[in-house]
Every structure is written in structure tokens, then in C-alpha cells.
């Protein structure tokens, strides 16, 4: 059944097949990123090396993802996003297969780097694809589904990959992920999604950005960074993710101190967080009705006390369950709204905007543990909660500032936020 929508007539039909394909793609790349951890011992034995050396493949993947987002995701602004998604997934399949058949650490690390580059290209392009081809009233819902696939990879993908690695061999885990990638690429090629006339894919390479072939990447990146609201939301994304990863990285250690090593309660608590994170599938609809920017401001304001409360209630399991679930729910919707608002900030430079979004996220992943690890080691989980809450409050202030600037622009009769970058580009050309 076709999931085509008429952008001209505004037919309120949700493109289920395409969204599920994008969700499966993000599930695959998310599982690829996270599944290495439980397989490290088996891989180090296969390659006759140490766990510490194989653990570096996680860093290789993360760095490659950031580079891939910055270099390759903006290509979707110049060419068909569907083609960019398909090529990105094909590269992911190739890299994952290299990991599956690697005879030594060198080939394995090369495969991880290629898969990371593909992930960096695929994820922001998938977010941009939602902004291009899904009607406004369904956009946050669709983005929520995509964001929830990260939690599904954590709750479902990683345990399944670990079980497969223990039951058969760790290579089968990567082999099955590559099969999933082939399926995603095939569906993306076949499933057609309607678009607004200005964005229609049938118009050729200029479909997403008529002037993009004449634009250099540096110029488009400069326009993105100089656009006030885009810069504020990208910085808010970085700070929100820094506070999140700073807290989440050491959550498992703090829970082990609380419940004791080897206790199943630690895994159960993290599972409850993951279940809360998956709720963006539902809550994204509420944000569409209530207003994305207002909901974002409220959630960032609510995250700060939640981050303070989690260490304080760690001794009371029922309260800890509630706080972890609420934290996951709020964080999931914050990620959904930030990615949605950025995807709507520009039609012409949407891929570039979301490349910076992905770059901000990956930098926060890399810096969260490095910057806040010494704080946790020296002062404990409670101090970490206060610092992460402070970081989140800055993100709250930035989102409120962005909303205020948007309201002032509307009052002055400026164009809608979706045309912000294009308006600035036209002004510079004049």
C-alpha cells in the first residue's frame, strides 16, 4: 500500500512504511554503536588482543559519526535525500560486513570507521527527510518515532546482539545488522512519500535547494551558524546532551554502589529509563498540539530539578523508579523537539542544519564523560546531578531566548521561521 501524501492538498495521511524504514535504519546504526560493549571480551579473544584495544573501536565509531555528519549530511541539500539515505545505508552495510568478516583489529577498526561515517550521514539526513516529506501536523510524531528507535536499540538491540554473540558468535551479530541495513535500503528505494511541490524529488538534484548547486558548503555552513535561532538551538542541543550524557554515563556506577555489584536491579533501573525514553512515540503528538517551542522550554525547565532529584532519591527505590522513568520521558521529548525545530528552520539548508545538530550531539557524547568523570570520582553522584542540572538550565535559557526572538520576529511581520536562513541569504545577495 502506498504511503504517498499530497503536500498541495494537505492530505492527513501518515507515511507508515517510510517512517518504519527510517526507524529501522536508526535502530540498526544505534545497535551497531552500542552492541560492542557486551562483545568486547569475545572480540579481543578472536583477535588475540586486549579488551582495552578493542574498546577503542567505540571511540573510532563516535569520531567517525561526527565527521560523517559534518562532511556528508549536507550533501542531502544538493541531491535527493532518498538517494543520500540509500547510499549512507549501503556504506553502513559494507562497514558492518567488514566488521563481521574481519581477520584482525585493523580491518575491524576500518569497518567501524566506515559504519560510523555512514551513521553520521544517515541520521541527520533521516531527520531532514522527515522535515521535507511529512506534513507539519505529523512531523513531531514522526520525529518521536525516529528518536524512540535509539531507546529501542538500547532496550532490545543490545541484549539481542549480546545473546546472539554468546549463543553463536559475535560475528553473527554484525552479520544480522548488515542484513537489516540491506532491508532498510531496499524499502527506502521502493516506498514513495509525497512532498511539497517545492521539495518534490522528481524535480531532480535541485529538489531540496534550488540554489544549492551554486552554493559552497562553507557558505551554507556560515549561514547556518549566523542564523540566530539556529545557533541558539544547536547550542541548547549541545548543553542538553552534555548534561544528559554526563549524568547517564555514571548512572550505572551509581546504581551499582546503591544495589551492590552483580545485582539485577541496576539493569532493571536502566531499562525503566529506556522505557521512559520510548514514550516520545506518544508524547510527540501532544507537542504538536500545544506548541513545540513552549513545550521544549517547559521540559528543559523540568529536567533540571529531575537531575538534582535522582541522586537524592536513590535510596528510595519507588521514588527512583518514578524519577528515572520521568527523566527518560522528558529527555526523549526534548531530543524530539530540538531536532524537529531545527529541521523546520530552513528548507534550503536543512541537511546542513541537522549536520550541526548531529555534530553537537556527538561532541556532547565525547565530552560528557571526559569533563564530568573527575567530578563524579571526587565528589560523587549528588554533585554530578547539581552540575548537570546547571548545564541544563543554560539550555533552558537559550531555548526561551530563541522562542522570544521568534515571537518578536512574528510581531514585526517577519517571514515564518521556516524561511529564516533563506531570508538572510537573500539579504546578503542583495
CSV table of C-alpha atoms in Angstrom, one decimal:
chain,number,residue,atom,x,y,z
A,1,UNK,CA,0.0,0.0,0.0
A,2,UNK,CA,1.4,3.4,-1.0
A,3,UNK,CA,2.1,5.9,1.7
A,4,UNK,CA,2.1,8.9,-0.7
A,5,UNK,CA,0.8,12.2,0.6
A,6,UNK,CA,-0.3,15.2,-1.3
A,7,UNK,CA,1.5,18.2,0.1
A,8,UNK,CA,-0.5,20.5,-2.0
A,9,UNK,CA,-3.9,19.3,-0.7
A,10,UNK,CA,-2.6,18.6,2.8
A,11,UNK,CA,-4.0,15.0,3.0
A,12,UNK,CA,-3.6,14.0,6.6
A,13,UNK,CA,-2.1,10.5,5.9
A,14,UNK,CA,0.8,9.3,8.0
A,15,UNK,CA,3.6,7.6,5.8
A,16,UNK,CA,3.9,4.5,7.9
A,17,UNK,CA,6.2,2.4,5.6
A,18,UNK,CA,8.8,5.1,5.1
A,19,UNK,CA,8.8,6.1,8.8
A,20,UNK,CA,9.3,2.5,9.8
A,21,UNK,CA,12.1,2.1,7.3
A,22,UNK,CA,13.8,5.2,8.8
A,23,UNK,CA,13.2,3.9,12.3
A,24,UNK,CA,14.7,0.5,11.4
A,25,UNK,CA,17.7,2.3,9.9
A,26,UNK,CA,18.3,4.3,13.1
A,27,UNK,CA,17.7,1.1,15.2
A,28,UNK,CA,20.5,-0.6,13.1
A,29,UNK,CA,23.0,2.2,13.5
A,30,UNK,CA,22.2,2.7,17.2
A,31,UNK,CA,22.6,-1.0,17.9
A,32,UNK,CA,25.9,-1.0,16.0
A,33,UNK,CA,27.1,1.8,18.2
A,34,UNK,CA,26.1,0.2,21.5
A,35,UNK,CA,26.4,-3.5,20.9
A,36,UNK,CA,30.2,-3.6,21.0
A,37,UNK,CA,30.3,-3.3,24.8
A,38,UNK,CA,29.0,-6.8,25.7
A,39,UNK,CA,31.1,-8.3,22.9
A,40,UNK,CA,34.5,-6.9,23.8
A,41,UNK,CA,35.8,-9.9,25.6
A,42,UNK,CA,34.9,-12.3,22.7
A,43,UNK,CA,36.3,-10.0,20.1
A,44,UNK,CA,39.6,-9.5,21.9
A,45,UNK,CA,39.9,-13.3,22.2
A,46,UNK,CA,39.3,-13.7,18.5
A,47,UNK,CA,41.9,-11.1,17.5
A,48,UNK,CA,44.3,-12.2,20.3
A,49,UNK,CA,44.5,-8.7,21.7
A,50,UNK,CA,43.3,-6.9,24.8
A,51,UNK,CA,39.8,-5.6,25.7
A,52,UNK,CA,41.3,-2.1,26.1
A,53,UNK,CA,42.5,-2.0,22.5
A,54,UNK,CA,39.1,-3.3,21.2
A,55,UNK,CA,37.3,-0.7,23.3
A,56,UNK,CA,39.0,1.9,21.1
A,57,UNK,CA,36.6,0.9,18.3
A,58,UNK,CA,33.8,2.7,20.3
A,59,UNK,CA,35.8,5.9,20.0
A,60,UNK,CA,36.5,5.3,16.4
A,61,UNK,CA,32.8,4.9,15.7
A,62,UNK,CA,31.9,8.1,17.6
A,63,UNK,CA,34.5,10.3,16.0
A,64,UNK,CA,33.7,8.9,12.5
A,65,UNK,CA,30.0,9.6,13.2
A,66,UNK,CA,30.8,13.3,14.0
A,67,UNK,CA,32.9,13.6,10.9
A,68,UNK,CA,30.3,11.9,8.7
A,69,UNK,CA,27.6,14.3,9.9
A,70,UNK,CA,29.7,17.4,9.2
A,71,UNK,CA,31.0,16.3,5.8
A,72,UNK,CA,28.4,14.1,4.2
A,73,UNK,CA,24.9,15.0,5.6
A,74,UNK,CA,24.9,18.4,3.9
A,75,UNK,CA,25.0,16.6,0.5
A,76,UNK,CA,21.3,15.9,1.0
A,77,UNK,CA,20.7,19.6,0.5
A,78,UNK,CA,22.2,19.4,-3.0
A,79,UNK,CA,20.9,16.0,-4.1
A,80,UNK,CA,17.9,13.7,-3.4
A,81,UNK,CA,17.7,12.9,0.3
A,82,UNK,CA,16.3,9.5,-0.6
A,83,UNK,CA,19.4,8.8,-2.6
A,84,UNK,CA,21.6,10.1,0.2
A,85,UNK,CA,19.9,7.9,2.7
A,86,UNK,CA,20.2,4.8,0.5
A,87,UNK,CA,23.9,5.4,-0.2
A,88,UNK,CA,24.5,6.0,3.5
A,89,UNK,CA,22.8,2.8,4.5
A,90,UNK,CA,24.8,0.9,1.8
A,91,UNK,CA,28.0,2.2,3.3
A,92,UNK,CA,26.8,1.2,6.7
A,93,UNK,CA,26.2,-2.3,5.4
A,94,UNK,CA,29.6,-2.5,3.8
A,95,UNK,CA,31.3,-1.3,7.0
A,96,UNK,CA,29.3,-3.7,9.2
A,97,UNK,CA,30.2,-6.6,6.9
A,98,UNK,CA,33.8,-5.7,7.2
A,99,UNK,CA,33.5,-6.0,11.0
A,100,UNK,CA,31.7,-9.4,10.6
A,101,UNK,CA,34.5,-10.9,8.5
A,102,UNK,CA,37.5,-9.1,9.9
A,103,UNK,CA,40.6,-11.2,10.4
A,104,UNK,CA,42.3,-8.7,12.6
A,105,UNK,CA,41.8,-5.5,14.5
A,106,UNK,CA,42.9,-3.3,11.6
A,107,UNK,CA,40.1,-4.5,9.3
A,108,UNK,CA,37.6,-4.3,12.1
A,109,UNK,CA,38.5,-0.8,13.0
A,110,UNK,CA,38.3,0.2,9.3
A,111,UNK,CA,34.8,-1.3,9.2
A,112,UNK,CA,33.8,0.6,12.3
A,113,UNK,CA,35.1,3.8,10.9
A,114,UNK,CA,33.2,3.3,7.6
A,115,UNK,CA,30.0,2.4,9.5
A,116,UNK,CA,30.5,5.5,11.7
A,117,UNK,CA,30.8,7.8,8.7
A,118,UNK,CA,27.7,6.3,7.3
A,119,UNK,CA,25.8,6.8,10.5
A,120,UNK,CA,26.8,10.4,10.6
A,121,UNK,CA,25.4,10.9,7.1
A,122,UNK,CA,22.3,8.8,7.6
A,123,UNK,CA,20.8,10.1,10.9
A,124,UNK,CA,20.7,13.8,10.2
A,125,UNK,CA,19.5,13.1,6.6
A,126,UNK,CA,16.7,11.0,8.0
A,127,UNK,CA,15.7,13.9,10.3
A,128,UNK,CA,15.8,16.3,7.4
A,129,UNK,CA,13.8,13.8,5.3
A,130,UNK,CA,11.0,14.0,7.9
A,131,UNK,CA,11.0,17.8,7.6
A,132,UNK,CA,10.8,17.6,3.8
A,133,UNK,CA,8.2,14.9,3.3
A,134,UNK,CA,5.9,14.7,6.3
A,135,UNK,CA,3.1,17.2,6.9
A,136,UNK,CA,3.5,19.6,9.8
A,137,UNK,CA,0.7,18.1,11.9
A,138,UNK,CA,2.5,14.7,11.8
A,139,UNK,CA,6.1,15.9,12.0
A,140,UNK,CA,6.8,15.7,15.7
A,141,UNK,CA,5.1,12.3,15.9
A,142,UNK,CA,7.3,11.0,13.1
A,143,UNK,CA,10.4,12.5,14.7
A,144,UNK,CA,9.4,11.0,18.0
A,145,UNK,CA,9.2,7.6,16.4
A,146,UNK,CA,12.7,8.1,15.0
A,147,UNK,CA,14.1,9.2,18.3
A,148,UNK,CA,12.4,6.3,20.2
A,149,UNK,CA,14.3,3.9,18.0
A,150,UNK,CA,17.5,4.9,19.9
A,151,UNK,CA,15.9,3.7,23.1
A,152,UNK,CA,14.7,0.5,21.3
A,153,UNK,CA,18.3,-0.2,20.2
A,154,UNK,CA,19.3,0.2,23.9
A,155,UNK,CA,16.4,-1.9,25.3
A,156,UNK,CA,16.1,-4.5,22.6
A,157,UNK,CA,19.0,-4.3,20.1
A,158,UNK,CA,21.9,-4.6,22.6
A,159,UNK,CA,20.5,-7.5,24.6
A,160,UNK,CA,19.7,-9.4,21.4
A,161,UNK,CA,23.1,-8.7,20.0
A,162,UNK,CA,24.7,-9.9,23.2
A,163,UNK,CA,22.6,-13.1,23.2
A,164,UNK,CA,23.4,-13.8,19.6
A,165,UNK,CA,27.1,-13.3,20.3
A,166,UNK,CA,27.0,-15.7,23.2
A,167,UNK,CA,24.8,-18.3,21.5
A,168,UNK,CA,26.6,-18.3,18.2
A,169,UNK,CA,29.5,-15.9,17.6
A,170,UNK,CA,30.0,-12.2,17.8
A,171,UNK,CA,30.4,-12.1,14.1
A,172,UNK,CA,26.8,-13.1,13.6
A,173,UNK,CA,25.7,-10.0,15.5
A,174,UNK,CA,27.3,-7.8,12.9
A,175,UNK,CA,26.1,-10.0,10.1
A,176,UNK,CA,22.5,-9.7,11.1
A,177,UNK,CA,22.8,-5.9,11.5
A,178,UNK,CA,24.1,-5.8,7.9
A,179,UNK,CA,21.1,-7.8,6.7
A,180,UNK,CA,18.8,-5.3,8.5
A,181,UNK,CA,20.7,-2.5,6.7
A,182,UNK,CA,20.0,-4.1,3.3
A,183,UNK,CA,16.3,-4.3,4.1
A,184,UNK,CA,16.2,-0.6,5.1
A,185,UNK,CA,18.0,0.4,1.9
A,186,UNK,CA,15.6,-1.7,-0.2
A,187,UNK,CA,12.5,-0.2,1.5
A,188,UNK,CA,13.8,3.4,1.1
A,189,UNK,CA,14.2,2.8,-2.6
A,190,UNK,CA,10.7,1.4,-3.0
A,191,UNK,CA,8.5,3.3,-0.6
A,192,UNK,CA,7.4,6.6,-2.1
A,193,UNK,CA,6.5,9.6,0.1
A,194,UNK,CA,4.7,12.7,-1.2
A,195,UNK,CA,6.4,16.1,-0.9
A,196,UNK,CA,5.5,19.7,-1.1
A,197,UNK,CA,5.8,20.9,-4.7
A,198,UNK,CA,8.9,22.9,-3.8
A,199,UNK,CA,10.6,19.9,-2.4
A,200,UNK,CA,9.4,17.2,-4.9
A,201,UNK,CA,12.1,14.6,-5.6
A,202,UNK,CA,11.1,14.3,-9.2
A,203,UNK,CA,12.4,17.7,-9.9
A,204,UNK,CA,16.0,16.4,-9.9
A,205,UNK,CA,19.1,17.5,-7.9
A,206,UNK,CA,17.7,20.9,-7.2
A,207,UNK,CA,14.6,19.5,-5.5
A,208,UNK,CA,15.6,20.4,-1.9
A,209,UNK,CA,17.5,23.5,-2.6
A,210,UNK,CA,17.2,25.3,-6.0
A,211,UNK,CA,20.2,27.4,-5.4
A,212,UNK,CA,22.3,24.8,-3.6
A,213,UNK,CA,24.4,23.7,-6.6
A,214,UNK,CA,25.8,27.2,-6.8
A,215,UNK,CA,26.5,27.4,-3.1
A,216,UNK,CA,29.6,26.2,-1.5
A,217,UNK,CA,29.4,24.2,1.7
A,218,UNK,CA,31.4,26.8,3.7
A,219,UNK,CA,28.9,29.5,2.7
A,220,UNK,CA,25.9,27.4,3.7
A,221,UNK,CA,27.5,26.4,7.0
A,222,UNK,CA,28.2,30.1,7.7
A,223,UNK,CA,24.6,31.0,7.0
A,224,UNK,CA,23.5,28.2,9.4
A,225,UNK,CA,25.8,29.4,12.2
A,226,UNK,CA,24.9,33.1,11.7
A,227,UNK,CA,21.1,32.4,11.9
A,228,UNK,CA,20.3,33.5,15.4
A,229,UNK,CA,17.7,30.9,16.3
A,230,UNK,CA,19.5,28.0,14.7
A,231,UNK,CA,22.7,28.8,16.6
A,232,UNK,CA,20.8,29.0,19.8
A,233,UNK,CA,19.1,25.7,19.3
A,234,UNK,CA,22.3,24.0,18.3
A,235,UNK,CA,24.0,25.3,21.4
A,236,UNK,CA,21.0,24.3,23.5
A,237,UNK,CA,21.2,20.8,22.0
A,238,UNK,CA,24.9,20.6,22.9
A,239,UNK,CA,24.3,21.7,26.5
A,240,UNK,CA,21.2,19.4,27.0
A,241,UNK,CA,23.2,16.4,25.6
A,242,UNK,CA,26.2,17.3,27.7
A,243,UNK,CA,24.1,17.3,30.9
A,244,UNK,CA,22.3,14.2,29.8
A,245,UNK,CA,25.4,12.1,28.9
A,246,UNK,CA,27.3,13.5,31.9
A,247,UNK,CA,24.6,12.0,34.1
A,248,UNK,CA,23.7,8.9,32.2
A,249,UNK,CA,27.4,7.8,31.8
A,250,UNK,CA,27.8,7.4,35.5
A,251,UNK,CA,24.2,6.2,36.3
A,252,UNK,CA,25.2,2.6,36.1
A,253,UNK,CA,28.1,3.0,38.5
A,254,UNK,CA,26.0,5.0,41.0
A,255,UNK,CA,23.3,2.3,40.9
A,256,UNK,CA,25.9,-0.4,41.5
A,257,UNK,CA,27.0,1.5,44.6
A,258,UNK,CA,23.4,1.6,45.6
A,259,UNK,CA,22.3,-2.0,44.9
A,260,UNK,CA,25.6,-3.8,45.0
A,261,UNK,CA,27.7,-5.4,42.2
A,262,UNK,CA,26.0,-8.1,40.3
A,263,UNK,CA,22.5,-7.0,41.3
A,264,UNK,CA,19.9,-7.2,38.6
A,265,UNK,CA,18.3,-4.1,39.9
A,266,UNK,CA,20.9,-1.9,38.1
A,267,UNK,CA,19.9,-3.3,34.7
A,268,UNK,CA,16.2,-3.0,35.7
A,269,UNK,CA,16.6,0.7,36.6
A,270,UNK,CA,18.3,1.5,33.3
A,271,UNK,CA,15.6,-0.5,31.5
A,272,UNK,CA,13.0,1.7,33.1
A,273,UNK,CA,14.8,4.8,31.9
A,274,UNK,CA,14.8,3.3,28.4
A,275,UNK,CA,11.1,2.6,28.6
A,276,UNK,CA,10.5,6.2,29.5
A,277,UNK,CA,12.7,7.4,26.6
A,278,UNK,CA,10.5,5.4,24.2
A,279,UNK,CA,7.4,7.4,25.2
A,280,UNK,CA,8.2,10.1,22.6
A,281,UNK,CA,6.3,7.9,20.2
A,282,UNK,CA,3.2,9.1,22.1
A,283,UNK,CA,4.2,12.5,23.6
A,284,UNK,CA,5.3,13.9,20.2
A,285,UNK,CA,1.6,14.3,19.3
A,286,UNK,CA,0.9,16.4,22.4
A,287,UNK,CA,3.7,18.7,21.5
A,288,UNK,CA,2.2,19.2,18.0
A,289,UNK,CA,-1.0,20.4,19.7
A,290,UNK,CA,0.5,22.5,22.5
A,291,UNK,CA,3.3,24.2,20.5
A,292,UNK,CA,6.7,22.8,20.1
A,293,UNK,CA,8.7,25.7,21.5
A,294,UNK,CA,6.6,26.2,24.6
A,295,UNK,CA,6.7,22.5,25.4
A,296,UNK,CA,10.5,22.5,24.9
A,297,UNK,CA,11.0,25.4,27.3
A,298,UNK,CA,8.8,23.7,29.9
A,299,UNK,CA,10.6,20.3,29.6
A,300,UNK,CA,14.1,21.8,29.9
A,301,UNK,CA,12.9,23.7,33.0
A,302,UNK,CA,11.6,20.4,34.4
A,303,UNK,CA,14.7,18.4,33.6
A,304,UNK,CA,16.9,20.5,35.9
A,305,UNK,CA,15.1,19.5,39.2
A,306,UNK,CA,14.8,15.9,37.9
A,307,UNK,CA,18.6,15.7,37.5
A,308,UNK,CA,19.0,17.0,41.1
A,309,UNK,CA,16.4,14.7,42.5
A,310,UNK,CA,17.7,11.4,41.0
A,311,UNK,CA,20.8,11.1,43.3
A,312,UNK,CA,18.8,12.3,46.3
A,313,UNK,CA,16.1,9.7,46.0
A,314,UNK,CA,18.5,6.8,45.0
A,315,UNK,CA,18.0,5.3,48.5
A,316,UNK,CA,14.2,5.0,48.0
A,317,UNK,CA,13.5,2.6,45.1
A,318,UNK,CA,9.9,3.5,44.3
A,319,UNK,CA,10.8,7.2,44.0
A,320,UNK,CA,13.9,6.3,42.0
A,321,UNK,CA,11.7,4.3,39.6
A,322,UNK,CA,9.4,7.3,39.1
A,323,UNK,CA,12.3,9.8,38.6
A,324,UNK,CA,14.2,7.6,36.1
A,325,UNK,CA,11.0,7.0,34.0
A,326,UNK,CA,10.1,10.7,34.0
A,327,UNK,CA,13.7,11.6,33.2
A,328,UNK,CA,13.6,9.3,30.2
A,329,UNK,CA,10.3,10.6,29.1
A,330,UNK,CA,11.3,14.3,29.3
A,331,UNK,CA,14.7,13.8,27.7
A,332,UNK,CA,13.2,11.8,24.8
A,333,UNK,CA,10.7,14.6,24.0
A,334,UNK,CA,13.4,17.3,24.4
A,335,UNK,CA,15.5,15.5,21.8
A,336,UNK,CA,12.5,15.1,19.5
A,337,UNK,CA,11.6,18.8,19.8
A,338,UNK,CA,15.1,20.2,19.3
A,339,UNK,CA,15.6,18.0,16.2
A,340,UNK,CA,12.2,18.9,14.8
A,341,UNK,CA,12.6,22.7,15.4
A,342,UNK,CA,16.0,22.6,13.7
A,343,UNK,CA,14.6,20.6,10.8
A,344,UNK,CA,12.0,23.3,10.3
A,345,UNK,CA,14.4,26.2,10.5
A,346,UNK,CA,15.3,26.0,6.8
A,347,UNK,CA,14.2,24.2,3.7
A,348,UNK,CA,17.2,25.1,1.7
A,349,UNK,CA,19.9,24.3,4.2
A,350,UNK,CA,18.0,21.6,6.3
A,351,UNK,CA,20.8,19.0,5.8
A,352,UNK,CA,23.5,21.4,6.9
A,353,UNK,CA,21.4,22.5,10.0
A,354,UNK,CA,20.9,18.9,11.1
A,355,UNK,CA,24.6,18.1,10.4
A,356,UNK,CA,25.4,20.7,13.1
A,357,UNK,CA,22.7,19.1,15.3
A,358,UNK,CA,24.4,15.7,15.0
A,359,UNK,CA,27.8,17.3,15.5
A,360,UNK,CA,26.7,19.0,18.7
A,361,UNK,CA,25.2,15.7,19.9
A,362,UNK,CA,28.3,13.7,19.2
A,363,UNK,CA,30.6,16.3,20.8
A,364,UNK,CA,28.5,16.1,23.9
A,365,UNK,CA,28.8,12.3,23.9
A,366,UNK,CA,32.6,12.6,23.7
A,367,UNK,CA,32.9,15.4,26.3
A,368,UNK,CA,30.3,14.3,28.8
A,369,UNK,CA,32.3,11.5,30.4
A,370,UNK,CA,35.7,13.2,29.9
A,371,UNK,CA,34.7,16.5,31.6
A,372,UNK,CA,32.4,15.2,34.3
A,373,UNK,CA,34.2,12.0,35.2
A,374,UNK,CA,36.6,13.6,37.6
A,375,UNK,CA,33.7,15.4,39.3
A,376,UNK,CA,31.9,12.1,39.8
A,377,UNK,CA,35.0,10.4,41.1
A,378,UNK,CA,35.9,13.1,43.6
A,379,UNK,CA,32.6,14.5,44.7
A,380,UNK,CA,30.0,11.8,43.9
A,381,UNK,CA,26.7,11.4,42.1
A,382,UNK,CA,24.9,14.1,44.0
A,383,UNK,CA,27.4,16.8,43.0
A,384,UNK,CA,27.2,15.5,39.4
A,385,UNK,CA,23.4,15.9,39.4
A,386,UNK,CA,23.7,19.5,40.5
A,387,UNK,CA,26.3,20.4,37.8
A,388,UNK,CA,24.3,18.6,35.1
A,389,UNK,CA,21.2,20.4,36.2
A,390,UNK,CA,23.0,23.7,36.0
A,391,UNK,CA,24.1,22.9,32.4
A,392,UNK,CA,20.5,22.0,31.5
A,393,UNK,CA,19.3,25.4,33.0
A,394,UNK,CA,21.6,27.2,30.5
A,395,UNK,CA,20.0,25.2,27.7
A,396,UNK,CA,16.6,26.2,29.1
A,397,UNK,CA,17.6,29.9,29.0
A,398,UNK,CA,18.8,29.5,25.4
A,399,UNK,CA,15.5,27.9,24.3
A,400,UNK,CA,13.5,30.6,25.9
A,401,UNK,CA,15.7,33.3,24.2
A,402,UNK,CA,15.1,31.6,20.8
A,403,UNK,CA,11.4,31.5,21.4
A,404,UNK,CA,11.3,35.1,22.4
A,405,UNK,CA,13.3,36.1,19.3
A,406,UNK,CA,10.9,34.2,17.1
A,407,UNK,CA,7.9,35.9,18.7
A,408,UNK,CA,9.5,39.3,18.2
A,409,UNK,CA,10.1,38.5,14.5
A,410,UNK,CA,6.5,37.5,14.1
A,411,UNK,CA,5.3,40.7,15.7
A,412,UNK,CA,7.4,42.7,13.3
A,413,UNK,CA,5.7,40.9,10.4
A,414,UNK,CA,8.8,38.8,9.5
A,415,UNK,CA,8.6,35.7,7.5
A,416,UNK,CA,7.8,32.4,9.2
A,417,UNK,CA,10.8,30.7,11.0
A,418,UNK,CA,11.0,28.0,8.2
A,419,UNK,CA,12.4,30.7,5.9
A,420,UNK,CA,14.9,32.2,8.3
A,421,UNK,CA,18.1,31.2,6.5
A,422,UNK,CA,16.8,31.8,3.0
A,423,UNK,CA,15.7,35.3,4.0
A,424,UNK,CA,19.2,36.1,5.4
A,425,UNK,CA,20.8,34.6,2.2
A,426,UNK,CA,18.6,36.8,0.0
A,427,UNK,CA,19.6,39.8,2.1
A,428,UNK,CA,23.3,39.1,1.7
A,429,UNK,CA,22.9,38.6,-2.1
A,430,UNK,CA,21.1,42.0,-2.4
